[in-house]
XYZ file of N, CA, C and O in Angstrom:
760
model
N 1.210 -3.224 -28.323
C 1.621 -3.320 -26.933
C 3.133 -3.198 -26.812
O 3.609 -2.636 -25.867
N 3.862 -3.690 -27.801
C 5.312 -3.625 -27.744
C 5.820 -2.218 -28.062
O 6.941 -1.877 -27.758
N 5.000 -1.406 -28.685
C 5.437 -0.067 -29.051
C 5.418 0.885 -27.861
O 6.117 1.881 -27.863
N 4.620 0.600 -26.849
C 4.495 1.510 -25.715
C 5.839 1.778 -25.032
O 6.183 2.939 -24.815
N 6.616 0.744 -24.673
C 7.908 1.039 -24.046
C 8.842 1.805 -24.980
O 9.558 2.705 -24.549
N 8.806 1.475 -26.256
C 9.661 2.147 -27.221
C 9.273 3.613 -27.332
O 10.130 4.495 -27.331
N 7.964 3.885 -27.404
C 7.495 5.268 -27.484
C 7.831 6.033 -26.212
O 8.192 7.209 -26.265
N 7.724 5.384 -25.073
C 8.044 6.050 -23.811
C 9.521 6.413 -23.768
O 9.886 7.527 -23.386
N 10.374 5.484 -24.167
C 11.822 5.764 -24.185
C 12.126 6.886 -25.161
O 12.925 7.782 -24.856
N 11.491 6.856 -26.316
C 11.722 7.900 -27.309
C 11.285 9.256 -26.778
O 11.982 10.259 -26.959
N 10.128 9.294 -26.112
C 9.669 10.577 -25.574
C 10.572 11.057 -24.447
O 10.843 12.252 -24.329
N 11.079 10.146 -23.622
C 11.996 10.538 -22.554
C 13.280 11.086 -23.151
O 13.782 12.127 -22.730
N 13.806 10.398 -24.154
C 15.015 10.879 -24.816
C 14.766 12.211 -25.500
O 15.606 13.111 -25.465
N 13.607 12.357 -26.114
C 13.263 13.596 -26.786
C 13.186 14.736 -25.784
O 13.748 15.796 -25.997
N 12.490 14.489 -24.672
C 12.359 15.537 -23.660
C 13.705 15.870 -23.020
O 14.028 17.029 -22.784
N 14.490 14.866 -22.721
C 15.787 15.102 -22.097
C 16.769 15.701 -23.094
O 17.616 16.511 -22.718
N 16.644 15.340 -24.339
C 17.588 15.792 -25.340
C 17.343 17.203 -25.837
O 18.196 17.799 -26.488
N 16.211 17.808 -25.529
C 15.904 19.151 -26.010
C 16.910 20.172 -25.505
O 17.174 21.165 -26.170
N 17.469 19.947 -24.339
C 18.441 20.883 -23.788
C 19.733 20.884 -24.604
O 20.449 21.875 -24.617
N 20.027 19.797 -25.244
C 21.279 19.680 -25.977
C 21.193 20.218 -27.399
O 22.209 20.368 -28.071
N 19.994 20.506 -27.873
C 19.817 20.989 -29.240
C 20.095 22.485 -29.307
O 19.725 23.235 -28.407
N 20.708 22.947 -30.397
C 20.936 24.391 -30.540
C 19.616 25.112 -30.799
O 18.647 24.512 -31.254
N 19.595 26.402 -30.521
C 18.391 27.197 -30.731
C 18.028 27.252 -32.214
O 16.880 27.131 -32.579
N 19.010 27.439 -33.056
C 18.786 27.470 -34.489
C 19.226 26.123 -35.054
O 20.307 25.644 -34.733
N 18.427 25.518 -35.912
C 18.803 24.191 -36.415
C 20.095 24.179 -37.220
O 20.737 23.150 -37.324
N 20.510 25.333 -37.793
C 21.709 25.358 -38.623
C 22.901 25.983 -37.918
O 23.985 26.032 -38.451
N 22.701 26.468 -36.722
C 23.799 27.099 -35.993
C 24.647 26.034 -35.319
O 24.146 24.998 -34.905
N 25.907 26.310 -35.215
C 26.812 25.405 -34.523
C 26.671 25.639 -33.021
O 26.735 26.782 -32.564
N 26.484 24.587 -32.245
C 26.360 24.784 -30.798
C 27.708 25.205 -30.210
O 28.752 24.743 -30.656
N 27.613 26.067 -29.254
C 28.845 26.504 -28.605
C 29.295 25.456 -27.607
O 28.484 24.756 -27.018
N 30.569 25.330 -27.410
C 31.120 24.355 -26.463
C 30.634 24.599 -25.037
O 30.283 23.659 -24.358
N 30.586 25.853 -24.561
C 30.117 26.059 -23.190
C 28.671 25.610 -22.997
O 28.313 25.060 -21.971
N 27.824 25.802 -24.005
C 26.423 25.391 -23.883
C 26.335 23.874 -23.775
O 25.578 23.336 -22.966
N 27.100 23.174 -24.611
C 27.087 21.716 -24.561
C 27.654 21.200 -23.247
O 27.095 20.282 -22.644
N 28.752 21.770 -22.807
C 29.353 21.260 -21.579
C 28.478 21.581 -20.368
O 28.419 20.803 -19.427
N 27.780 22.718 -20.382
C 26.878 23.050 -19.263
C 25.712 22.074 -19.216
O 25.329 21.579 -18.149
N 25.143 21.776 -20.386
C 24.024 20.834 -20.426
C 24.487 19.434 -20.025
O 23.809 18.735 -19.278
N 25.651 19.021 -20.516
C 26.163 17.699 -20.176
C 26.488 17.606 -18.700
O 26.205 16.588 -18.050
N 27.067 18.660 -18.138
C 27.389 18.593 -16.711
C 26.132 18.635 -15.864
O 26.089 18.047 -14.785
N 25.082 19.312 -16.350
C 23.821 19.328 -15.598
C 23.251 17.925 -15.514
O 22.800 17.475 -14.462
N 23.249 17.198 -16.625
C 22.717 15.836 -16.633
C 23.645 14.891 -15.880
O 23.206 14.041 -15.132
N 24.960 15.067 -16.061
C 25.877 14.174 -15.369
C 25.868 14.434 -13.860
O 26.208 13.566 -13.085
N 25.474 15.631 -13.438
C 25.382 15.945 -12.014
C 24.085 15.467 -11.399
O 23.854 15.638 -10.212
N 23.239 14.881 -12.191
C 21.942 14.406 -11.705
C 22.109 13.000 -11.142
O 22.445 12.075 -11.871
N 21.913 12.853 -9.883
C 22.021 11.527 -9.291
C 21.281 11.453 -7.964
O 21.735 10.817 -7.028
N 20.141 12.114 -7.898
C 19.366 12.069 -6.661
C 18.831 10.658 -6.452
O 18.277 10.051 -7.369
N 19.013 10.164 -5.250
C 18.497 8.831 -4.930
C 16.979 8.857 -4.826
O 16.303 7.910 -5.195
N 16.472 9.976 -4.304
C 15.031 10.193 -4.207
C 14.700 11.390 -5.083
O 15.182 12.492 -4.832
N 13.898 11.207 -6.128
C 13.630 12.318 -7.045
C 12.723 13.363 -6.406
O 11.954 13.072 -5.496
N 12.833 14.554 -6.915
C 11.989 15.633 -6.435
C 11.571 16.510 -7.595
O 11.846 16.211 -8.756
N 10.935 17.634 -7.270
C 10.473 18.558 -8.297
C 11.348 19.804 -8.383
O 11.159 20.633 -9.259
N 12.306 19.971 -7.483
C 13.038 21.231 -7.365
C 14.052 21.470 -8.469
O 14.156 22.576 -8.985
N 14.822 20.480 -8.839
C 15.915 20.647 -9.793
C 15.409 20.414 -11.209
O 15.326 19.275 -11.675
N 15.082 21.500 -11.923
C 14.501 21.368 -13.264
C 15.453 20.697 -14.245
O 15.020 19.952 -15.113
N 16.744 20.970 -14.113
C 17.723 20.393 -15.044
C 17.795 18.874 -14.892
O 18.053 18.162 -15.853
N 17.556 18.379 -13.697
C 17.667 16.940 -13.431
C 16.305 16.252 -13.287
O 16.256 15.049 -13.025
N 15.249 16.993 -13.448
C 13.906 16.472 -13.173
C 13.642 15.142 -13.877
O 13.413 14.119 -13.239
N 13.698 15.163 -15.182
C 13.382 13.955 -15.952
C 14.413 12.861 -15.725
O 14.049 11.694 -15.539
N 15.677 13.214 -15.709
C 16.741 12.230 -15.501
C 16.562 11.518 -14.166
O 16.632 10.281 -14.091
N 16.349 12.284 -13.101
C 16.216 11.676 -11.769
C 14.999 10.771 -11.672
O 15.059 9.694 -11.071
N 13.892 11.196 -12.269
C 12.681 10.372 -12.191
C 12.811 9.102 -13.028
O 12.380 8.021 -12.604
N 13.410 9.201 -14.204
C 13.624 7.999 -15.025
C 14.559 7.043 -14.305
O 14.304 5.830 -14.235
N 15.640 7.585 -13.726
C 16.583 6.734 -12.986
C 15.892 6.071 -11.800
O 16.095 4.878 -11.541
N 15.063 6.818 -11.088
C 14.344 6.248 -9.947
C 13.371 5.158 -10.408
O 13.241 4.119 -9.762
N 12.712 5.393 -11.543
C 11.810 4.371 -12.091
C 12.542 3.087 -12.428
O 12.059 1.985 -12.151
N 13.727 3.212 -13.009
C 14.517 2.022 -13.352
C 14.996 1.290 -12.104
O 14.950 0.060 -12.037
N 15.443 2.046 -11.107
C 15.885 1.422 -9.854
C 14.693 0.740 -9.178
O 14.824 -0.364 -8.634
N 13.533 1.376 -9.225
C 12.333 0.777 -8.627
C 11.958 -0.528 -9.311
O 11.562 -1.489 -8.666
N 12.095 -0.536 -10.616
C 11.764 -1.736 -11.379
C 12.700 -2.887 -11.024
O 12.283 -4.034 -10.934
N 13.962 -2.570 -10.795
C 14.956 -3.603 -10.498
C 15.057 -3.931 -9.017
O 15.640 -4.944 -8.648
N 14.512 -3.058 -8.164
C 14.664 -3.224 -6.718
C 13.952 -4.448 -6.177
O 12.923 -4.867 -6.699
N 14.514 -4.996 -5.122
C 13.879 -6.157 -4.480
C 12.997 -5.680 -3.334
O 12.827 -4.489 -3.099
N 12.431 -6.622 -2.624
C 11.501 -6.311 -1.538
C 12.169 -5.485 -0.439
O 11.585 -4.541 0.091
N 13.410 -5.809 -0.111
C 14.124 -5.087 0.954
C 14.339 -3.634 0.535
O 14.088 -2.702 1.307
N 14.791 -3.426 -0.707
C 14.993 -2.070 -1.192
C 13.683 -1.292 -1.170
O 13.620 -0.146 -0.737
N 12.623 -1.936 -1.670
C 11.319 -1.272 -1.769
C 10.798 -0.879 -0.393
O 10.341 0.242 -0.180
N 10.894 -1.784 0.575
C 10.418 -1.469 1.929
C 11.204 -0.311 2.531
O 10.628 0.594 3.137
N 12.523 -0.319 2.361
C 13.352 0.775 2.869
C 13.017 2.099 2.195
O 12.929 3.145 2.852
N 12.814 2.056 0.879
C 12.503 3.280 0.141
C 11.115 3.801 0.511
O 10.921 5.006 0.673
N 10.161 2.912 0.693
C 8.820 3.354 1.079
C 8.834 4.018 2.447
O 8.102 4.978 2.687
N 9.697 3.542 3.324
C 9.848 4.179 4.635
C 10.424 5.582 4.461
O 9.953 6.526 5.097
N 11.419 5.716 3.595
C 12.027 7.031 3.350
C 11.069 7.997 2.667
O 11.205 9.204 2.797
N 10.127 7.469 1.912
C 9.224 8.314 1.130
C 7.937 8.675 1.868
O 6.991 9.142 1.238
N 7.894 8.446 3.159
C 6.705 8.825 3.925
C 6.523 10.334 3.850
O 7.478 11.072 3.751
N 5.299 10.767 3.904
C 5.008 12.192 3.865
C 3.871 12.471 2.911
O 3.449 11.607 2.140
N 3.376 13.687 2.982
C 2.210 14.024 2.167
C 2.551 14.946 1.002
O 1.663 15.343 0.259
N 3.822 15.288 0.821
C 4.210 16.121 -0.318
C 3.949 15.352 -1.612
O 4.158 14.136 -1.676
N 3.494 16.067 -2.624
C 3.147 15.423 -3.894
C 4.320 14.651 -4.483
O 4.143 13.552 -5.010
N 5.534 15.212 -4.398
C 6.685 14.512 -4.971
C 6.983 13.227 -4.213
O 7.378 12.234 -4.807
N 6.762 13.212 -2.908
C 6.960 11.991 -2.110
C 5.902 10.963 -2.469
O 6.196 9.779 -2.616
N 4.656 11.420 -2.593
C 3.561 10.496 -2.913
C 3.758 9.891 -4.304
O 3.543 8.705 -4.510
N 4.206 10.711 -5.268
C 4.440 10.183 -6.617
C 5.640 9.233 -6.643
O 5.603 8.214 -7.337
N 6.670 9.543 -5.887
C 7.814 8.623 -5.807
C 7.375 7.311 -5.155
O 7.801 6.225 -5.579
N 6.509 7.404 -4.146
C 5.962 6.188 -3.523
C 5.164 5.393 -4.548
O 5.241 4.163 -4.609
N 4.403 6.094 -5.388
C 3.613 5.414 -6.424
C 4.529 4.659 -7.384
O 4.238 3.519 -7.760
N 5.641 5.281 -7.755
C 6.583 4.618 -8.667
C 7.148 3.357 -8.012
O 7.212 2.300 -8.628
N 7.538 3.475 -6.746
C 8.095 2.308 -6.039
C 7.033 1.221 -5.875
O 7.314 0.034 -6.079
N 5.821 1.609 -5.523
C 4.744 0.626 -5.329
C 4.321 -0.027 -6.643
O 3.892 -1.178 -6.661
N 4.448 0.707 -7.739
C 4.030 0.178 -9.043
C 4.829 -1.056 -9.441
O 4.375 -1.863 -10.246
N 6.030 -1.213 -8.858
C 6.845 -2.378 -9.178
C 6.850 -3.381 -8.032
O 7.658 -4.307 -8.021
N 5.939 -3.203 -7.090
C 5.811 -4.150 -5.984
C 4.893 -5.293 -6.376
O 4.733 -5.625 -7.556
N 4.247 -5.852 -5.370
C 3.336 -6.963 -5.649
C 1.968 -6.434 -6.071
O 1.703 -5.230 -6.023
N 1.098 -7.308 -6.479
C -0.205 -6.916 -7.020
C -1.048 -6.137 -6.012
O -1.819 -5.267 -6.402
N -0.904 -6.437 -4.727
C -1.664 -5.701 -3.709
C -1.251 -4.236 -3.666
O -2.060 -3.365 -3.373
N 0.016 -3.962 -3.964
C 0.514 -2.591 -3.922
C 0.133 -1.791 -5.174
O 0.164 -0.566 -5.159
N -0.246 -2.475 -6.225
C -0.604 -1.791 -7.463
C -1.804 -0.868 -7.278
O -1.852 0.208 -7.861
N -2.794 -1.312 -6.499
C -3.978 -0.475 -6.274
C -3.585 0.831 -5.602
O -4.040 1.912 -6.002
N -2.742 0.741 -4.595
C -2.295 1.937 -3.882
C -1.480 2.838 -4.813
O -1.647 4.064 -4.797
N -0.628 2.251 -5.630
C 0.169 3.033 -6.579
C -0.736 3.768 -7.554
O -0.529 4.958 -7.834
N -1.746 3.093 -8.050
C -2.678 3.705 -8.991
C -3.401 4.891 -8.358
O -3.526 5.954 -8.976
N -3.849 4.723 -7.130
C -4.532 5.819 -6.430
C -3.604 7.016 -6.246
O -4.011 8.160 -6.452
N -2.356 6.755 -5.868
C -1.392 7.851 -5.680
C -1.101 8.562 -6.996
O -1.061 9.803 -7.047
N -0.881 7.809 -8.058
C -0.643 8.424 -9.365
C -1.808 9.328 -9.755
O -1.621 10.477 -10.143
N -3.018 8.792 -9.655
C -4.200 9.546 -10.079
C -4.408 10.795 -9.225
O -4.806 11.834 -9.735
N -4.137 10.692 -7.939
C -4.368 11.820 -7.040
C -3.351 12.937 -7.235
O -3.695 14.118 -7.111
N -2.103 12.604 -7.540
C -1.040 13.603 -7.526
C -0.430 13.915 -8.887
O 0.467 14.755 -8.977
N -0.878 13.257 -9.929
C -0.291 13.462 -11.248
C -0.384 14.923 -11.686
O 0.589 15.493 -12.191
N -1.499 15.563 -11.469
C -1.687 16.946 -11.903
C -0.786 17.918 -11.143
O -0.497 19.011 -11.639
N -0.324 17.550 -9.969
C 0.540 18.427 -9.169
C 2.000 18.349 -9.604
O 2.810 19.165 -9.180
N 2.327 17.399 -10.462
C 3.708 17.246 -10.939
C 4.015 18.336 -11.959
O 3.103 18.863 -12.613
N 5.281 18.677 -12.118
C 5.655 19.637 -13.169
C 5.201 19.133 -14.535
O 5.181 17.924 -14.794
N 4.848 20.053 -15.391
C 4.305 19.711 -16.709
C 5.252 18.819 -17.493
O 4.818 17.907 -18.192
N 6.567 19.064 -17.368
C 7.547 18.265 -18.112
C 7.552 16.809 -17.665
O 7.948 15.922 -18.405
N 7.139 16.563 -16.441
C 7.190 15.216 -15.875
C 5.881 14.450 -16.069
O 5.867 13.227 -16.030
N 4.809 15.165 -16.314
C 3.495 14.518 -16.398
C 3.380 13.441 -17.471
O 2.793 12.391 -17.207
N 3.936 13.622 -18.678
C 3.830 12.528 -19.666
C 4.478 11.231 -19.187
O 3.931 10.154 -19.406
N 5.623 11.328 -18.533
C 6.292 10.134 -18.023
C 5.448 9.471 -16.932
O 5.240 8.255 -16.948
N 4.953 10.270 -16.005
C 4.125 9.715 -14.930
C 2.834 9.122 -15.483
O 2.379 8.064 -15.031
N 2.252 9.770 -16.475
C 1.031 9.249 -17.101
C 1.324 7.921 -17.805
O 0.536 6.986 -17.742
N 2.488 7.845 -18.465
C 2.881 6.588 -19.104
C 2.993 5.479 -18.067
O 2.506 4.372 -18.277
N 3.652 5.770 -16.944
C 3.794 4.763 -15.889
C 2.444 4.358 -15.331
O 2.211 3.181 -15.047
N 1.543 5.315 -15.168
C 0.190 4.994 -14.690
C -0.514 4.098 -15.704
O -1.120 3.087 -15.326
N -0.448 4.442 -16.978
C -1.101 3.622 -18.007
C -0.516 2.213 -18.062
O -1.249 1.236 -18.235
N 0.797 2.115 -17.903
C 1.441 0.800 -17.906
C 0.969 -0.015 -16.701
O 0.682 -1.201 -16.817
N 0.872 0.642 -15.566
C 0.393 -0.024 -14.352
C -1.048 -0.481 -14.530
O -1.400 -1.615 -14.190
N -1.894 0.378 -15.061
C -3.294 0.010 -15.293
C -3.393 -1.148 -16.286
O -4.258 -2.009 -16.148
N -2.501 -1.171 -17.267
C -2.482 -2.288 -18.212
C -2.142 -3.603 -17.522
O -2.758 -4.635 -17.786
N -1.157 -3.555 -16.605
C -0.812 -4.773 -15.851
C -1.967 -5.203 -14.964
O -2.270 -6.390 -14.858
N -2.606 -4.235 -14.322
C -3.746 -4.563 -13.444
C -4.873 -5.196 -14.257
O -5.493 -6.172 -13.831
N -5.152 -4.647 -15.436
C -6.205 -5.192 -16.296
C -5.850 -6.596 -16.767
O -6.708 -7.488 -16.807
N -4.571 -6.809 -17.089
C -4.134 -8.131 -17.544
C -4.304 -9.167 -16.428
O -4.761 -10.283 -16.675
N -3.954 -8.796 -15.213
C -4.118 -9.710 -14.079
C -5.604 -9.993 -13.857
O -5.990 -11.134 -13.587
N -6.436 -8.955 -13.998
C -7.883 -9.151 -13.858
C -8.422 -10.122 -14.898
O -9.233 -11.004 -14.582
N -7.972 -9.951 -16.143
C -8.403 -10.880 -17.202
C -7.916 -12.292 -16.915
O -8.634 -13.269 -17.130
N -6.692 -12.413 -16.427
C -6.137 -13.726 -16.101
C -6.963 -14.397 -14.998
O -7.288 -15.580 -15.099
N -7.315 -13.632 -13.976
C -8.120 -14.201 -12.888
C -9.508 -14.601 -13.378
O -10.034 -15.646 -12.989
N -10.115 -13.761 -14.241
C -11.430 -14.123 -14.794
C -11.324 -15.389 -15.632
O -12.174 -16.271 -15.550
N -10.252 -15.495 -16.427
C -10.060 -16.686 -17.259
C -9.872 -17.919 -16.385
O -10.442 -18.983 -16.674
N -9.102 -17.779 -15.322
C -8.923 -18.904 -14.399
C -10.254 -19.302 -13.777
O -10.550 -20.484 -13.630
N -11.051 -18.316 -13.404
C -12.370 -18.598 -12.837
C -13.268 -19.309 -13.836
O -13.979 -20.258 -13.492
N -13.220 -18.822 -15.085
C -14.023 -19.461 -16.132
C -13.549 -20.890 -16.385
O -14.368 -21.789 -16.598
N -12.247 -21.101 -16.378
C -11.717 -22.460 -16.573
C -12.119 -23.377 -15.415
O -12.463 -24.542 -15.637
N -12.075 -22.840 -14.196
C -12.481 -23.641 -13.041
C -13.961 -23.983 -13.129
O -14.357 -25.123 -12.843
N -14.780 -23.001 -13.545
C -16.215 -23.255 -13.696
C -16.465 -24.291 -14.797
O -17.304 -25.190 -14.632
N -15.724 -24.177 -15.902
C -15.869 -25.147 -16.989
C -15.438 -26.537 -16.521
O -16.078 -27.546 -16.861
N -14.366 -26.601 -15.734
C -13.910 -27.889 -15.197
C -14.968 -28.483 -14.263
O -15.230 -29.693 -14.300
N -15.573 -27.630 -13.445
C -16.644 -28.101 -12.557
C -17.838 -28.614 -13.356
O -18.423 -29.647 -13.015
N -18.211 -27.885 -14.433
C -19.318 -28.343 -15.287
C -18.964 -29.672 -15.949
O -19.794 -30.575 -16.041
N -17.715 -29.807 -16.422
C -17.282 -31.050 -17.062
C -17.350 -32.210 -16.076
O -17.846 -33.297 -16.402
N -16.872 -31.970 -14.845
C -16.913 -33.022 -13.823
C -18.362 -33.393 -13.492
O -18.675 -34.585 -13.336
N -19.248 -32.410 -13.420
C -20.659 -32.687 -13.140
C -21.282 -33.482 -14.285
O -22.075 -34.419 -14.057
N -20.931 -33.128 -15.531
C -21.455 -33.862 -16.683
C -20.923 -35.292 -16.721
O -21.660 -36.230 -17.075
N -19.656 -35.469 -16.355
C -19.111 -36.828 -16.300
C -19.826 -37.655 -15.244
O -20.123 -38.840 -15.465
N -20.101 -37.041 -14.103
C -20.822 -37.744 -13.040
C -22.242 -38.089 -13.485
O -22.722 -39.210 -13.263
N -22.882 -37.124 -14.149
C -24.235 -37.371 -14.654
C -24.213 -38.466 -15.713
O -25.084 -39.350 -15.735
N -23.193 -38.466 -16.556
C -23.041 -39.481 -17.588
C -22.850 -40.866 -16.951
O -23.429 -41.858 -17.405
N -22.041 -40.917 -15.885
C -21.823 -42.196 -15.192
C -23.124 -42.685 -14.560
O -23.436 -43.891 -14.624
N -23.900 -41.770 -13.959
C -25.194 -42.144 -13.376
C -26.145 -42.670 -14.446
O -26.836 -43.687 -14.239
N -26.187 -41.987 -15.585
C -27.060 -42.430 -16.672
C -26.611 -43.784 -17.223
O -27.450 -44.635 -17.571
N -25.301 -44.003 -17.296
C -24.793 -45.293 -17.771
C -25.198 -46.404 -16.813
O -25.589 -47.506 -17.244
N -25.141 -46.104 -15.497
C -25.585 -47.089 -14.494
C -27.059 -47.410 -14.656
O -27.483 -48.574 -14.611
N -27.861 -46.364 -14.828
C -29.317 -46.558 -14.999
C -29.610 -47.342 -16.271
O -30.491 -48.199 -16.289
N -28.851 -47.038 -17.336
C -29.035 -47.760 -18.586
C -28.704 -49.236 -18.407
O -29.427 -50.116 -18.900
N -27.626 -49.529 -17.677
C -27.271 -50.930 -17.402
C -28.367 -51.599 -16.583
O -28.723 -52.767 -16.837
N -28.911 -50.885 -15.613
C -29.978 -51.455 -14.789
C -31.216 -51.721 -15.630
O -31.843 -52.789 -15.505
N -31.566 -50.757 -16.500
C -32.724 -50.951 -17.378
C -32.485 -52.091 -18.356
O -33.393 -52.878 -18.650
N -31.264 -52.203 -18.859
C -30.928 -53.295 -19.776
C -31.056 -54.639 -19.053
O -31.585 -55.614 -19.611
N -30.615 -54.696 -17.800
C -30.726 -55.934 -17.014
C -32.188 -56.270 -16.774
O -32.587 -57.456 -16.864
N -33.007 -55.273 -16.466
C -34.452 -55.521 -16.257
C -35.079 -56.010 -17.542
O -35.877 -56.971 -17.538
N -34.731 -55.375 -18.673
C -35.296 -55.777 -19.955
C -34.885 -57.213 -20.293
O -35.708 -58.015 -20.761
N -33.633 -57.569 -20.029
C -33.187 -58.937 -20.293
C -33.930 -59.926 -19.394
O -34.294 -61.017 -19.827
N -34.145 -59.528 -18.171
C -34.874 -60.395 -17.229
C -36.301 -60.621 -17.707
O -36.817 -61.739 -17.657
N -36.951 -59.552 -18.185
C -38.322 -59.666 -18.681
C -38.343 -60.556 -19.929
O -39.214 -61.425 -20.079
N -37.380 -60.377 -20.818
C -37.306 -61.162 -22.039
C -37.075 -62.644 -21.711
O -37.655 -63.515 -22.351
N -36.253 -62.934 -20.710
C -36.011 -64.325 -20.319
C -37.287 -64.959 -19.764
O -37.585 -66.116 -20.019
N -38.044 -64.212 -18.973
C -39.307 -64.736 -18.406
C -40.296 -65.042 -19.528
O -41.019 -66.028 -19.464
N -40.345 -64.092 -20.489
C -41.295 -64.292 -21.567
C -40.902 -65.515 -22.416
O -41.756 -66.220 -22.913
N -39.629 -65.770 -22.548
C -39.171 -66.908 -23.334
C -39.452 -68.219 -22.577
O -39.724 -69.242 -23.209
N -39.384 -68.193 -21.282
C -39.613 -69.417 -20.524
C -41.093 -69.696 -20.352
O -41.460 -70.825 -20.049
N -41.924 -68.788 -20.518
C -43.344 -69.006 -20.352
C -43.956 -69.617 -21.528
O -44.046 -70.062 -22.422
């Protein structure tokens, strides 16, 4: 479970870093190629990610995911208002923002991810799939937690019922013991 975030970061770095690698593994990269790639990434700062800018695609979506994770309720509500619309990129950005909201919003985020994931650019799909899987993992964990709480409550109810039954049986035993003592006393006096 701890490897998933590490693998996701590694894959994001791998995908983003491919632009910086030379075509030939032994060739020296040219300065203009490096500076063009670096300026493309450094020029990436869209507040709302989209599918149009291929050079900034992964960078913008990762940055938006991080901002969504750190955002508070006010930020999330404002961003969800800005992300209204039926375009796939808007719906997927909404899914990312909702994925870091409250548990009620997770269901909606999951539906949006599943519905629009295939419409995303191929380079972005592994990241979106990772986020969907992470979200589904959180949803499953909450489900298990709720089932465990329910089972604990049921066990507590059974324990309380058994204690009550035990107290009733102890009362009956005391009553039977008193009757038996009374009968024994009568027999001794006769």
